[in-house]
Coordinates of N, CA and C in Angstrom, one line a residue:
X24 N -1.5 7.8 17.4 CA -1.8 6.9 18.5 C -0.5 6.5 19.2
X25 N 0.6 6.4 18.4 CA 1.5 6.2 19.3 C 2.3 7.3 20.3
X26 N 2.2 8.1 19.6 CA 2.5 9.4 20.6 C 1.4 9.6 21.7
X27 N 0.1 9.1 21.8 CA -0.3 9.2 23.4 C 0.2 7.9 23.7
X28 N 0.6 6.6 23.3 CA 0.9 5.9 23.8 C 2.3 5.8 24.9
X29 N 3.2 6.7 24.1 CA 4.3 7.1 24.5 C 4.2 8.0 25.4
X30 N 3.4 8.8 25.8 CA 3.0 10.1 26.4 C 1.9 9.1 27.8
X31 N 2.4 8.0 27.8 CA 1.0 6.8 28.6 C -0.3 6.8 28.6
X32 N -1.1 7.5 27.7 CA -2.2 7.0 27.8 C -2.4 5.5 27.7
X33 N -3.9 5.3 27.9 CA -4.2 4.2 27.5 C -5.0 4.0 26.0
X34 N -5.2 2.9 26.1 CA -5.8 2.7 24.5 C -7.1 3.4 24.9
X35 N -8.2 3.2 26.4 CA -8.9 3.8 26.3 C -8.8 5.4 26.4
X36 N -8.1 6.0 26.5 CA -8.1 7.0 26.8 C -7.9 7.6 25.5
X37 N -6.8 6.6 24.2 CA -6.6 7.5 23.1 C -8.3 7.2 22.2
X38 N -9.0 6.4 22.4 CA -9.8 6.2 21.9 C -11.3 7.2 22.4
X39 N -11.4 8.1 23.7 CA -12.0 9.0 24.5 C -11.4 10.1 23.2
X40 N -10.6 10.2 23.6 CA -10.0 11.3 22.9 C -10.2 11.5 21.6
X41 N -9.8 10.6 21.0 CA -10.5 10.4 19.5 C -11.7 10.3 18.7
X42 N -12.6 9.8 19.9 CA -14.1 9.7 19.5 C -13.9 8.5 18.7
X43 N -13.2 7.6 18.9 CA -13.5 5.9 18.0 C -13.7 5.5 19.4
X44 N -13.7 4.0 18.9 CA -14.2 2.9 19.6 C -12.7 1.9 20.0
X45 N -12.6 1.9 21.4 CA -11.1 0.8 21.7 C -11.2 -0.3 21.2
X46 N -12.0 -0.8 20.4 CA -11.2 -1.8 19.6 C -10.5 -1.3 18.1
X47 N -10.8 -0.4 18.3 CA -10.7 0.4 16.4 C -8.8 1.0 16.8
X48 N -9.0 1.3 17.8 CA -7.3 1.8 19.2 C -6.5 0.3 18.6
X49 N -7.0 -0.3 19.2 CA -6.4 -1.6 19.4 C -5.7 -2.6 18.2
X50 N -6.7 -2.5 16.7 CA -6.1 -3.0 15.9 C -5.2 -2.0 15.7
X51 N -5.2 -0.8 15.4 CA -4.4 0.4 14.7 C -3.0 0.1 15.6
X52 N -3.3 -0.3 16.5 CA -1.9 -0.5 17.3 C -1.3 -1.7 17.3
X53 N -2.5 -2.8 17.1 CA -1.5 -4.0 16.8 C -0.7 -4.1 15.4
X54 N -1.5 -3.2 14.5 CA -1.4 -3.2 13.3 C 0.5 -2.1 12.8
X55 N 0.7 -1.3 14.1 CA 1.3 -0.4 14.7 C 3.1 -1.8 15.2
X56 N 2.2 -2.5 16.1 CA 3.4 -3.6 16.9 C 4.3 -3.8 15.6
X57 N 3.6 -5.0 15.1 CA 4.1 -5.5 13.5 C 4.9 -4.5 12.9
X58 N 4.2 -3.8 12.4 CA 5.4 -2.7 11.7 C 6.3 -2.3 12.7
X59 N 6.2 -2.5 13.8 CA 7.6 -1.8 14.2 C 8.5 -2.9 14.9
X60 N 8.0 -4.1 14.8 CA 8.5 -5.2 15.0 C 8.6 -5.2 16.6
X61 N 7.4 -5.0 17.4 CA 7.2 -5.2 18.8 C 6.3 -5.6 19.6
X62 N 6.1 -6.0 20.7 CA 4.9 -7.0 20.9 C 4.0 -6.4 21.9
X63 N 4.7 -5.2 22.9 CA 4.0 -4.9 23.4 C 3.5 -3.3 23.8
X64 N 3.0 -2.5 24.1 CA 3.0 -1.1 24.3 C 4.1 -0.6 24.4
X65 N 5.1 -1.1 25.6 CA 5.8 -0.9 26.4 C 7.2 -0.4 25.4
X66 N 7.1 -1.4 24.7 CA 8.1 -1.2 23.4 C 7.6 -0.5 22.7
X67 N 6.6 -0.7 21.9 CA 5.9 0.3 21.2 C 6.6 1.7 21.3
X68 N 6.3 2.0 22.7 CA 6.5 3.2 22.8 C 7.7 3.8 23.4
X69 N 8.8 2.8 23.8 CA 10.1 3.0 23.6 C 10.7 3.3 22.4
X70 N 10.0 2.8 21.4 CA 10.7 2.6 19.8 C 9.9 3.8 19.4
X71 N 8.9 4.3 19.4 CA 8.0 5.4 19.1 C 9.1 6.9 19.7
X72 N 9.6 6.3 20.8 CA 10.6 7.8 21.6 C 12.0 7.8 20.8
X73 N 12.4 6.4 20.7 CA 13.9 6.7 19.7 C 13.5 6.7 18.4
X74 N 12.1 6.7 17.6 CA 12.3 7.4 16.2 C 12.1 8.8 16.4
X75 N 12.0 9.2 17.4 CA 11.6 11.2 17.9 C 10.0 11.7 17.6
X76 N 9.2 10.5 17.6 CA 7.8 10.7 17.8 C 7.6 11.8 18.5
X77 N 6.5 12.6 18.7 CA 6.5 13.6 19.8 C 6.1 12.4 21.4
X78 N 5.9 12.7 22.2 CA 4.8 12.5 23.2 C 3.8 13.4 23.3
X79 N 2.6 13.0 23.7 CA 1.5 14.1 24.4 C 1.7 14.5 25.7
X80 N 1.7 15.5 26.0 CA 1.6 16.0 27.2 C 0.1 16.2 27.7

């Protein structure tokens, strides 16, 4: 999840993609902020790019 996040999807779009439900996106990712000590996508997925996450293309 964080690799489409980083790659900009949206939560709905990782959740299209995935065949769950965007709230199911949404804890996995708040649950995601916390561990990585960040509050918002934006970070998320800056910190997701400096641990060498992939992105999706």
């Amino acid at each position: 999840m964080l690799g489409g996040l980083a790659g900009g999807l949206r939560a709905e779009d990782i959740a299209r993609e995935l065949v769950i439900a965007k709230s199911t996106v949404n804890v996995h990712l708040h649950n995601a902020y916390r561990k990585l000590g960040v509050t918002s996508a934006v970070q998320a997925a800056a910190k997701a790019r400096e641990m060498g996450l992939p992105e999706r293309e």
